[in-house]
Coordinates of C-alpha atoms in Angstrom, one line a residue:
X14 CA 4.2 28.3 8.8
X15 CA 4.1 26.4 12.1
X16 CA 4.8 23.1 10.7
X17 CA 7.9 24.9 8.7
X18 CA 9.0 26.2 11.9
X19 CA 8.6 23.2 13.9
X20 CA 11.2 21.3 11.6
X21 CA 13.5 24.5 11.8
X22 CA 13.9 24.2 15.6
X23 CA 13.8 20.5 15.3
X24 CA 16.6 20.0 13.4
X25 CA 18.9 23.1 15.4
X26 CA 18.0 20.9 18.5
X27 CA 18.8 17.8 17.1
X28 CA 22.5 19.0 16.2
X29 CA 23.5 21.8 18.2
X30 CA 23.2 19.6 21.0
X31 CA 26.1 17.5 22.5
X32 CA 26.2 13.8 20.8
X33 CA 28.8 11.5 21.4
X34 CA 30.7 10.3 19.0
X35 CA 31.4 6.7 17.8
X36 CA 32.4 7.8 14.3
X37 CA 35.3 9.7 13.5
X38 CA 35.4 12.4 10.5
X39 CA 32.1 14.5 9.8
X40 CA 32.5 15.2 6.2
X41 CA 29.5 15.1 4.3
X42 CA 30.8 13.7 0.8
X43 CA 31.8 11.0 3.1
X44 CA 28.6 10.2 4.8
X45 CA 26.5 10.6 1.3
X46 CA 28.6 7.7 0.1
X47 CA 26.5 5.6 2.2
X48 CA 23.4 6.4 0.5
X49 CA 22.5 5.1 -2.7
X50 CA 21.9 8.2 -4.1
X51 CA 24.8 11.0 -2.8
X52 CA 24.7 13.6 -5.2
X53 CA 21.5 15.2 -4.1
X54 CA 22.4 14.4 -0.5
X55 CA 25.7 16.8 -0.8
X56 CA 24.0 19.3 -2.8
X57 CA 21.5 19.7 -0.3
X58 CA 23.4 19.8 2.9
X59 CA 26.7 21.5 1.7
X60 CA 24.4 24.4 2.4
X61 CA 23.8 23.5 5.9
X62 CA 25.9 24.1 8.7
X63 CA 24.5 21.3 10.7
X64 CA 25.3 19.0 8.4
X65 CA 29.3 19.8 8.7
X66 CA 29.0 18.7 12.5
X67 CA 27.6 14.8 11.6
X68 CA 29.4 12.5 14.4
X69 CA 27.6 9.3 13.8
X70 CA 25.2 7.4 11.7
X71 CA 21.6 8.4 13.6
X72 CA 22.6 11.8 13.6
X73 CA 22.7 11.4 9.5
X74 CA 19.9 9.4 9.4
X75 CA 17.8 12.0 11.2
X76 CA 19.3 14.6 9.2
X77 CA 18.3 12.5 5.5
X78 CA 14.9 12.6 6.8
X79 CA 14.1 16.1 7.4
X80 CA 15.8 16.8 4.1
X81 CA 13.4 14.6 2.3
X82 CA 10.7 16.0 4.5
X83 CA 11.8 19.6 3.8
X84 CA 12.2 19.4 -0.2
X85 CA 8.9 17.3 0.0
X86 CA 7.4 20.3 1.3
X87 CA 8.6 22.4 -1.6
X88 CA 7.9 19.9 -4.2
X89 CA 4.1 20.0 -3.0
X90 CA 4.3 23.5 -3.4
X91 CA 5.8 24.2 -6.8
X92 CA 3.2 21.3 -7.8
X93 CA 0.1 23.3 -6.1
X94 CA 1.3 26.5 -7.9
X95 CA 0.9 24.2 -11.4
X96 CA -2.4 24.2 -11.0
X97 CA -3.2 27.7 -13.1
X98 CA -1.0 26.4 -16.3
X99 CA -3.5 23.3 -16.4
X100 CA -4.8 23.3 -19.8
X101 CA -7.7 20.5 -19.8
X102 CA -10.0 17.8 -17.7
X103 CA -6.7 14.9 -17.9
X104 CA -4.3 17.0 -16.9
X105 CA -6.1 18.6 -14.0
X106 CA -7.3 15.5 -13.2
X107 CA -3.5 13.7 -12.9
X108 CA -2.4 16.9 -10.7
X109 CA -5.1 16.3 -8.5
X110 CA -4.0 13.6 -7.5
X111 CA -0.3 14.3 -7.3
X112 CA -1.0 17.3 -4.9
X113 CA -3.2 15.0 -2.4
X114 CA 0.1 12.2 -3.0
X115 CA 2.0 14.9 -2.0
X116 CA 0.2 15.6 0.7
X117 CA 0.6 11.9 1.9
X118 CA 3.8 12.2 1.4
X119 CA 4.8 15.0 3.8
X120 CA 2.5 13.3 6.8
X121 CA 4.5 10.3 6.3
X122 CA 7.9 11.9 6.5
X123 CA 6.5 13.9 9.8
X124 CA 5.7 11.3 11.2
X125 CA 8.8 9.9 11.0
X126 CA 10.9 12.3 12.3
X127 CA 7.9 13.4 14.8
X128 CA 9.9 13.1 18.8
X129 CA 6.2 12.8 20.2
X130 CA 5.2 9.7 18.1
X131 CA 6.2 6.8 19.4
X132 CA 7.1 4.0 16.9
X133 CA 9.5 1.5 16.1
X134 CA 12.2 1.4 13.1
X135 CA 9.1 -1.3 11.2
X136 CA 6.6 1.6 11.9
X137 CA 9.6 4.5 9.8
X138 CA 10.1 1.8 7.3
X139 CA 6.3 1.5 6.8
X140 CA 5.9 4.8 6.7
X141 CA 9.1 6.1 4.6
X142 CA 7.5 2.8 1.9
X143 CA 4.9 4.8 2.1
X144 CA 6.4 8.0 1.0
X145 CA 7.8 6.9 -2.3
X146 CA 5.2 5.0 -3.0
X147 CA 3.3 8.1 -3.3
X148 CA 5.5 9.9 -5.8
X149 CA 5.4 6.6 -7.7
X150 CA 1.6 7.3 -8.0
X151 CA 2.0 10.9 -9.1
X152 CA 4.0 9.7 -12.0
X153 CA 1.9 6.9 -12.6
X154 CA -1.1 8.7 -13.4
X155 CA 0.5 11.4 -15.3
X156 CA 2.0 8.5 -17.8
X157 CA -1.8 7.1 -17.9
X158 CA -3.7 9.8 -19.2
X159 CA -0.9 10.9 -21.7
X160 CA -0.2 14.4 -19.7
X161 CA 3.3 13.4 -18.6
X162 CA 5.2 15.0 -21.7
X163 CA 3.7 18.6 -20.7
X164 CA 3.8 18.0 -17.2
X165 CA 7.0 16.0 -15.7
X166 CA 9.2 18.5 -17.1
X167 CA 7.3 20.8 -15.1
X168 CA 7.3 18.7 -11.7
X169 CA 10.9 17.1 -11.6
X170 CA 12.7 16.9 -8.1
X171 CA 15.1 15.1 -6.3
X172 CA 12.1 14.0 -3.3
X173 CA 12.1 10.3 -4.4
X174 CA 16.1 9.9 -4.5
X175 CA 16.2 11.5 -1.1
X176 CA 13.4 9.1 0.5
X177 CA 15.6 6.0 -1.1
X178 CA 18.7 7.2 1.1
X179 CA 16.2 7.2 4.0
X180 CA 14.8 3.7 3.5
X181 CA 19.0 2.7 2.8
X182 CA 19.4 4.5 6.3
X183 CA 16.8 3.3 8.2
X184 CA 16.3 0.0 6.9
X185 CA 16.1 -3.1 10.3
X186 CA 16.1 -6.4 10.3
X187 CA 12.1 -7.5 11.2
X188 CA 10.9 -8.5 14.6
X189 CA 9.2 -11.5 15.2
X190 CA 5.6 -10.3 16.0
X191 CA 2.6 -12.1 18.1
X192 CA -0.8 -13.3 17.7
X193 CA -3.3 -13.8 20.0
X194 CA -6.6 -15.5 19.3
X195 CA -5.6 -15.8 16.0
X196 CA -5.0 -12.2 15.1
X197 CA -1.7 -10.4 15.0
X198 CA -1.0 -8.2 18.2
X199 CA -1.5 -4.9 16.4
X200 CA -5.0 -5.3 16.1
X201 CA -6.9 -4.4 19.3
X202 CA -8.8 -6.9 21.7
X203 CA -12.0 -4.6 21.2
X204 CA -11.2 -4.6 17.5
X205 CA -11.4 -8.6 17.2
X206 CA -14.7 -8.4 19.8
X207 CA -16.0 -6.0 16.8
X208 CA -15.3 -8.1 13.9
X209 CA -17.0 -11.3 15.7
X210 CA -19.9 -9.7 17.0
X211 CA -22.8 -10.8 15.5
X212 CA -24.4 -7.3 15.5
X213 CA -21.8 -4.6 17.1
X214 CA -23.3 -1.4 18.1
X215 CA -23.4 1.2 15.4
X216 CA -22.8 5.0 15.8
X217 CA -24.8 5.3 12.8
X218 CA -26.9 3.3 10.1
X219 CA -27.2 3.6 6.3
X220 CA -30.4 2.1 4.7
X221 CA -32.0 3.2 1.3
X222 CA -35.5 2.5 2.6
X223 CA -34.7 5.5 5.1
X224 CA -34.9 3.3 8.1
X225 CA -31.4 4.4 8.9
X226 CA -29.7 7.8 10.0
X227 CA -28.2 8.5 6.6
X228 CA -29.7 7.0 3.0
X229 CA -25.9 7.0 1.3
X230 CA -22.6 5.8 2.8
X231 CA -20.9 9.2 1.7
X232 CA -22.8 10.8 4.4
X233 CA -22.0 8.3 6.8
X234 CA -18.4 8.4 6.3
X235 CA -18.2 12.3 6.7
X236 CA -19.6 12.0 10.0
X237 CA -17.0 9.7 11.1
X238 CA -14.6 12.4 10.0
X239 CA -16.1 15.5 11.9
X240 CA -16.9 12.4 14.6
X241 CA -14.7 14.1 18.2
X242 CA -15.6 10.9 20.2
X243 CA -13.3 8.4 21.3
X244 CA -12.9 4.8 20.4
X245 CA -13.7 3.0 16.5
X246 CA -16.3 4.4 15.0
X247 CA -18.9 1.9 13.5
X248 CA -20.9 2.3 10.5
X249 CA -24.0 -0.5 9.4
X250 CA -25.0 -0.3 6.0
X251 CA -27.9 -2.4 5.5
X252 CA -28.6 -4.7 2.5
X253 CA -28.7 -3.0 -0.8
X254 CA -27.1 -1.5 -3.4
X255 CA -25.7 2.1 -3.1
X256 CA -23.8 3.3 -6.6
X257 CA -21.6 5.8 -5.2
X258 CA -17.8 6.5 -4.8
X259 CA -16.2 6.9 -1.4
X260 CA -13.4 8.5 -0.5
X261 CA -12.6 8.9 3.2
X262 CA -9.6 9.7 5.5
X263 CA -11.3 9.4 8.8
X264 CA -9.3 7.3 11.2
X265 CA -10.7 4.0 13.5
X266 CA -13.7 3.7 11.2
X267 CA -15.3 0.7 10.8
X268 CA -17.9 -0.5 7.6
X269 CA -20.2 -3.5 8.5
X270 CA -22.6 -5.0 5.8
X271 CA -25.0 -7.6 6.0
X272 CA -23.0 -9.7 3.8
X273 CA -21.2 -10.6 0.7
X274 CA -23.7 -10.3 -2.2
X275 CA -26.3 -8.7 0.3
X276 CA -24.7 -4.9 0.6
X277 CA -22.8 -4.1 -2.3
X278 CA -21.3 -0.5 -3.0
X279 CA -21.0 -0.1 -6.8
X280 CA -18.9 2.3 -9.2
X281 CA -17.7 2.5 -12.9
X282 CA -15.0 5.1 -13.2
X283 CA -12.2 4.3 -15.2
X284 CA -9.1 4.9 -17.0
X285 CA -10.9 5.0 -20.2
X286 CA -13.3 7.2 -18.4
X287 CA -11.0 9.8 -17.5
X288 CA -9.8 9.0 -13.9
X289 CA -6.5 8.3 -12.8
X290 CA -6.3 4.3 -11.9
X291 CA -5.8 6.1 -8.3
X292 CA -8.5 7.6 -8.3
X293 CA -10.8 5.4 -10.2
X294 CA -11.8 3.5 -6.6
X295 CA -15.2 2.8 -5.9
X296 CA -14.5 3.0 -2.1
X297 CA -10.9 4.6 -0.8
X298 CA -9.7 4.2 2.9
X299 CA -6.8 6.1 3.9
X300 CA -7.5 6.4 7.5
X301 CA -5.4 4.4 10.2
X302 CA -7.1 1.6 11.2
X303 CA -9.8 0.9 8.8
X304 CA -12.0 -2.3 9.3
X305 CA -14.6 -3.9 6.9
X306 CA -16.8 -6.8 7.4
X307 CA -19.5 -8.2 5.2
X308 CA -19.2 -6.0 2.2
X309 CA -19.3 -6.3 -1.6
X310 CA -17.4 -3.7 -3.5
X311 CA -17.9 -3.8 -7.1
X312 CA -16.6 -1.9 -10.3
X313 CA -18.5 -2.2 -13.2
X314 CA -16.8 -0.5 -16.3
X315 CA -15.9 -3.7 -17.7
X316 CA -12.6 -4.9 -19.0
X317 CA -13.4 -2.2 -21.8
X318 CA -12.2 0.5 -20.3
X319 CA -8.9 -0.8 -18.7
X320 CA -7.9 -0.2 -15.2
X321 CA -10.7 0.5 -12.5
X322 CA -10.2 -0.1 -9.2
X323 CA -13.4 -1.5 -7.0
X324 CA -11.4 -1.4 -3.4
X325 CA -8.2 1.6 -3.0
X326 CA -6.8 0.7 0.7
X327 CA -3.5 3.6 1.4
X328 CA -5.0 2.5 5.3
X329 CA -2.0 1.3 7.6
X330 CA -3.0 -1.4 10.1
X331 CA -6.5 -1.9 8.1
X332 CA -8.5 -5.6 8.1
X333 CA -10.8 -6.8 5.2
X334 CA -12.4 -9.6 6.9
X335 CA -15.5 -11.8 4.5
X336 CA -15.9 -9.3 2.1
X337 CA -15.8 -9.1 -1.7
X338 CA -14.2 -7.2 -4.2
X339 CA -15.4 -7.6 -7.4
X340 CA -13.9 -6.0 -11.4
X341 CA -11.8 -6.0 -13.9
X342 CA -8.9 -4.5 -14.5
X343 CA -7.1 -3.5 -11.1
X344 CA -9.7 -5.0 -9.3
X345 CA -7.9 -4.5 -5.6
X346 CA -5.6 -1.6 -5.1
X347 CA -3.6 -2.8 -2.4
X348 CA -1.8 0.9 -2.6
X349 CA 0.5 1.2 0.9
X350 CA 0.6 0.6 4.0
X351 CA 0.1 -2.6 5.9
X352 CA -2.9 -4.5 5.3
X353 CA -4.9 -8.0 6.4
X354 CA -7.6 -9.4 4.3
X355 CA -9.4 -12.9 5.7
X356 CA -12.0 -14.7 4.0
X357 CA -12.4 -12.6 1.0
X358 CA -12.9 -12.4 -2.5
X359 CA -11.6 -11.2 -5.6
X360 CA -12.5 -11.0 -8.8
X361 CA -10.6 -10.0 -12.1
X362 CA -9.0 -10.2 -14.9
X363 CA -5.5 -8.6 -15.1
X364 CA -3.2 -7.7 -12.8
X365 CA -6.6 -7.4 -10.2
X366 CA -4.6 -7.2 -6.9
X367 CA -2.0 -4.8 -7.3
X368 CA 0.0 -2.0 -5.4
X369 CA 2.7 -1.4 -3.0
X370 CA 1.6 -2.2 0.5
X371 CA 2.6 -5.0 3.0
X372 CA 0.2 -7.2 2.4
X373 CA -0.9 -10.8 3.7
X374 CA -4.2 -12.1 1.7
X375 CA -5.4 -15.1 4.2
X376 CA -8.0 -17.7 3.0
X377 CA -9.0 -16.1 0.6
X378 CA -10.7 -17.0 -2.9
X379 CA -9.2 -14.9 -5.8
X380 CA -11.1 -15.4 -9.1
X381 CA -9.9 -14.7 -12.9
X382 CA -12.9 -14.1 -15.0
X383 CA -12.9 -13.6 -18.7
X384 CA -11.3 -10.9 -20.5
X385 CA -10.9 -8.7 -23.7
X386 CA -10.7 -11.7 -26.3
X387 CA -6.8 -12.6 -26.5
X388 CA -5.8 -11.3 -23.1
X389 CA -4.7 -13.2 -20.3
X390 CA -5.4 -13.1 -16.9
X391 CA -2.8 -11.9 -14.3
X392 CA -3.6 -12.3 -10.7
X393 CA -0.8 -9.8 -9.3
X394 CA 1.4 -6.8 -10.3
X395 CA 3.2 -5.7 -7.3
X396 CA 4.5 -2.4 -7.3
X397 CA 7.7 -2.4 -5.3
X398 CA 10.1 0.3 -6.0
X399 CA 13.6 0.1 -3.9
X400 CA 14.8 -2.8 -2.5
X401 CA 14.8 -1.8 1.1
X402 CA 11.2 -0.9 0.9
X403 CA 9.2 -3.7 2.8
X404 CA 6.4 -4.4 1.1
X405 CA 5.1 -6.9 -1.1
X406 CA 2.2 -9.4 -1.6
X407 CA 1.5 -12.2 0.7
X408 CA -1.1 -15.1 -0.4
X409 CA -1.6 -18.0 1.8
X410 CA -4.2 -21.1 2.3
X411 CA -6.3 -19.1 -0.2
X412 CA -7.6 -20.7 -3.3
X413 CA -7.1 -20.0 -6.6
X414 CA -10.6 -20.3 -8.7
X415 CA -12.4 -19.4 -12.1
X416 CA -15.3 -18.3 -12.6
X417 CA -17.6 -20.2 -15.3
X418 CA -17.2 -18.0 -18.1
X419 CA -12.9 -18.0 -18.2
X420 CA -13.2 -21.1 -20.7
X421 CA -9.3 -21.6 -22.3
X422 CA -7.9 -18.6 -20.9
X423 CA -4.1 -18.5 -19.8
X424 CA -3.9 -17.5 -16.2
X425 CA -0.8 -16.0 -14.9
X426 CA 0.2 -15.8 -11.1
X427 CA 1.7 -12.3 -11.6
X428 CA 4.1 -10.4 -13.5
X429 CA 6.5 -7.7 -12.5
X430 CA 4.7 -4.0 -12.3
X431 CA 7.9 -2.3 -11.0
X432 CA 11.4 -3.0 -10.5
X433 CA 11.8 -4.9 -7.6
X434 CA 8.1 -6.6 -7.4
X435 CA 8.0 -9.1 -4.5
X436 CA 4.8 -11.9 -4.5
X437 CA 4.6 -15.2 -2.7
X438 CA 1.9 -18.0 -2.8
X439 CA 1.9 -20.4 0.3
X440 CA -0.1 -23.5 1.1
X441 CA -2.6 -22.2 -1.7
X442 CA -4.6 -24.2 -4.2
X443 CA -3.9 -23.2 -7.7
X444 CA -6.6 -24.5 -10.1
X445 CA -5.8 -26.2 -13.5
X446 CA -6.3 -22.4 -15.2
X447 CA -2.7 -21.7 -13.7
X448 CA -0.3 -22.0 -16.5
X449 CA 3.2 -24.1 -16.1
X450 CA 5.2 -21.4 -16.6
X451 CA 3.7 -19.6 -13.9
X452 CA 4.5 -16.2 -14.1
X453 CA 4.4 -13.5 -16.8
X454 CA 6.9 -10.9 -18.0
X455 CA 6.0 -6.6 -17.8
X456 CA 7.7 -6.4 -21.2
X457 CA 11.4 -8.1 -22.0
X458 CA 13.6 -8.9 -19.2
X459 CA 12.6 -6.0 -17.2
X460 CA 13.0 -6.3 -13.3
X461 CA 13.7 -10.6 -14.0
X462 CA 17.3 -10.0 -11.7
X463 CA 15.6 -7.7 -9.5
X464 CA 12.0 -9.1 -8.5
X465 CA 11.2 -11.7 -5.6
X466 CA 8.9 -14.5 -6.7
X467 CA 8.3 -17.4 -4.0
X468 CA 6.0 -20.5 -4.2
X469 CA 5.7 -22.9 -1.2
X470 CA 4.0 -25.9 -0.2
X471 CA 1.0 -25.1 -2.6
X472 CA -1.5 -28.0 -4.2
X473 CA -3.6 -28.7 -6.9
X474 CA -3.5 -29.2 -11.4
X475 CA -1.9 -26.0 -11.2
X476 CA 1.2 -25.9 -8.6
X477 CA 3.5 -27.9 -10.4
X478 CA 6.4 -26.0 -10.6
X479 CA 8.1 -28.5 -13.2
X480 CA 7.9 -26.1 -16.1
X481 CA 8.3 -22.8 -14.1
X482 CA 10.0 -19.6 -15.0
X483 CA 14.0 -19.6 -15.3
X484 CA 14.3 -16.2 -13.7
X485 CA 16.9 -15.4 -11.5
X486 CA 14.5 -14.3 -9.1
X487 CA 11.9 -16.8 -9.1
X488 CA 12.2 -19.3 -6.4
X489 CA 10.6 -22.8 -5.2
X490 CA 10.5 -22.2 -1.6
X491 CA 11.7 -25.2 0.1
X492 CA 13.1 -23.8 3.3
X493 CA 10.2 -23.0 6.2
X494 CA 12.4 -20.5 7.7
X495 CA 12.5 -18.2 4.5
X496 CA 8.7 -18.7 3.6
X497 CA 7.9 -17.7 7.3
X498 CA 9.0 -14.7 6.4
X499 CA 6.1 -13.5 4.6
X500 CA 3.5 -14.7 7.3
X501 CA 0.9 -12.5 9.3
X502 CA 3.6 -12.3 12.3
X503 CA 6.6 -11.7 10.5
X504 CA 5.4 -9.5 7.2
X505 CA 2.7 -7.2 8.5
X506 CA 3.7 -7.6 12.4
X507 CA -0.1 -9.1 12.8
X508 CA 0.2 -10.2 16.1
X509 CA 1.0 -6.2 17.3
X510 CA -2.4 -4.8 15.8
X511 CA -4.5 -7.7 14.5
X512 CA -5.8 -9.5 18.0
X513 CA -8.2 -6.5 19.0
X514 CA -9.9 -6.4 16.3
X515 CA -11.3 -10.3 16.9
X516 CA -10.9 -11.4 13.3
X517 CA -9.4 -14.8 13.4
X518 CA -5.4 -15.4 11.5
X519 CA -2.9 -18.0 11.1
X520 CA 0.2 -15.8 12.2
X521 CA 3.0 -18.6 11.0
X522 CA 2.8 -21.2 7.9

């Protein structure tokens, strides 16, 4: 009721008070032409009388927001009130998640549009990505474990159209960002001090011998939650292997192992298994500002079972930095957000780092393994929904490796998971298991206009790009000025938040 009132009085103060005007005319058909998707827009705000008084563009855009935000709201709960017409395990298991998406969702959007937040017009974009990306999700999983026939019917809004008019609204060119010590800015000098340290100072320590405060990372991770202290919280896990699945929210947390292959956190759910591919993590972050170091996350339900995510990161401003994230299927579920991983790697088979985040994967070794007999591999299936969202996938100086049982396997650099899918490879090594053509179709010649496939500057058998794809948007990079476009400083604004957290980057090409 509080928050439903706060966005009441919000949005009377926002336009009963005196603007001035630099646009003439305040008729709403008018100022939903701008959006790419008017006719909910002017449904929506014919019926508000603050609406009819719109003088210029902010004043709109503000406006688009809190509608999103407010039919958000009831989306969430028309989908909470589904939850008694459930009729088995997959279907309550896909609304699950769509409630918690929802959930996301709505923080987003209030965050957004909160006048106590300080943030910059990245930070909304980020954040408004982040928002559709959601509902993407909930449909997503509903389509994966066969329940969308019953239940889309049941669940259909306008939320995602509105959120597109938002990004359309809101949408800014990208500041060129800093790095210090080779970190982008947004990470915090303590942060960096953190991630270098040999030993940093736990608030608490996980060891299955007992030797520790807590004998399962679960229980370490729900103290960080109910944690009121001030600063990052720091968990040590000490060598061994804990089969568990995490799922935490808790913000400034950070997860230090005693190294790759030496602390491993292990799961096997699945698609097969029942469990949404959101919800099929063996660790989830979701917290702002979530660090790992010296971690191996592993899913082990083979490529049998399909998709089955080892590492679910919906964390803005997070840092992988030498871990490993070892699978399948949808190995690394690179979900939203903006996120940095350095000296990692990955493991899989198809489309193993996937999702819809900002993401810039530094140094890194990314490893197709064998699959199902007559599958290939596909490193990427990027999941980027409207054009103005900006997000995408981000691989530089990393190397691109097999491990010894791939034999003849083709290997694909990526293929098109949504409409306007965005990857680039820079100054990478790509192995002789890379095919020529490159990259892979979803199914016909969908999103082939749309998508944003880059390659620049990259070596070895496989990086030829002689007898690459003829799509119209597939392109060898040969200017530096476009390919610095998807670098630490200019695609995840690394030199804002990386620095403090002490974990070295290459912030340009």
């Amino acid at each position: 009721m509080a928050f439903r009132l706060f966005v009441g009085l919000l949005l009377v103060f926002l336009f009963c008070s005196s603007v001035t005007s630099d646009k003439t005319g305040s008729d709403i058909k008018w100022w939903c032409s701008q959006t790419p998707n008017p006719e909910p827009c002017e449904f929506f705000l014919s019926s508000k009388p603050v609406a009819h008084s719109i003088k210029h563009k902010s004043q709109f855009k503000k406006l688009a927001v809190h509608l999103a935000l407010e039919r958000a709201v009831k989306a969430k709960g028309r989908t909470e009130g589904l939850g008694l017409q459930l009729r088995n395990k997959k279907e309550k298991a896909a609304w699950a998640d769509c409630v918690e998406l929802y959930d996301s969702t709505i923080r987003q959007l209030n965050k957004t549009v909160d006048p106590n937040r300080k943030h910059t017009g990245e930070d909304a974009q980020t954040w408004l990505s982040t928002a559709l990306t959601n509902l993407g999700t909930c449909s997503d999983g509903l389509k994966e474990l066969g329940v969308s026939e019953y239940m889309s019917p049941l669940m259909t809004n306008n939320v995602s159209k509105l959120i597109c008019n938002t990004l359309e609204l809101n949408k800014v060119a990208p500041s060129k960002p800093k790095y210090k010590d080779g970190f982008p800015d947004w990470v915090p000098t303590g942060d960096r001090k953190l991630l270098q340290a040999a030993a940093p100072a736990a608030n608490v320590v996980v060891a299955k011998d007992g030797s520790g405060k807590f004998k399962t990372v679960k229980q370490a991770f729900d103290a960080a939650a109910s944690w009121k202290g001030k600063g990052r919280f720091v968990i040590y896990v000490k060598a061994g292997v804990y089969s568990e699945n995490v799922v935490t929210k808790a913000k400034n947390v950070m997860l230090i192992g005693d190294g790759i292959g030496r602390t491993i956190l292990t799961g096997s759910k699945s698609v097969v298994g029942g469990s949404t591919t959101f919800a099929s993590a063996t660790f989830a972050t979701g917290g702002s500002g979530f660090i790992a170091r010296g971690v191996t996350i592993r899913n082990t339900a083979g490529p049998q079972n399909h998709q089955a995510v080892a590492l679910r990161s919906d964390s803005d401003l997070s840092v992988f930095y030498q871990c490993s994230f070892e699978g399948f299927q949808d190995t690394l579920y690179v979900h939203s957000q903006r996120q940095f991983f350095r000296e990692c790697n990955i493991v899989g088979t198809i489309d193993f780092i996937f999702g819809n985040a900002a993401v810039v994967l530094q140094n890194c070794n990314i490893y197709a393994r064998k699959p199902m007999p007559g599958q290939p591999c596909t490193l990427t299936a990027q999941g980027r929904m409207d054009p103005n969202q900006n997000t995408g996938i981000s691989i530089q100086n990393s190397r691109l490796l097999a491990t010894a049982d791939l034999g003849s396997t083709i290997v694909y650099l990526g293929r098109p998971w949504k409409q306007y899918s965005r990857t680039v490879y820079m100054e990478t090594f790509m192995g002789a298991q890379i095919t020529p053509a490159g990259w892979m179709e979803w199914v016909g010649n969908f999103a082939l206009k749309t998508l944003y496939y880059g390659e620049y500057r990259n070596t070895g058998p496989g990086s030829s790009t002689a007898n690459r794809v003829k799509w119209p948007g597939y392109r060898v990079i040969t200017n530096p000025a476009e390919a610095s476009k998807f670098t630490v400083a200019n695609f995840i604004g690394g030199n804002s938040w990386l620095p403090p957290t002490k974990v070295p980057f290459t912030p340009g090409l």
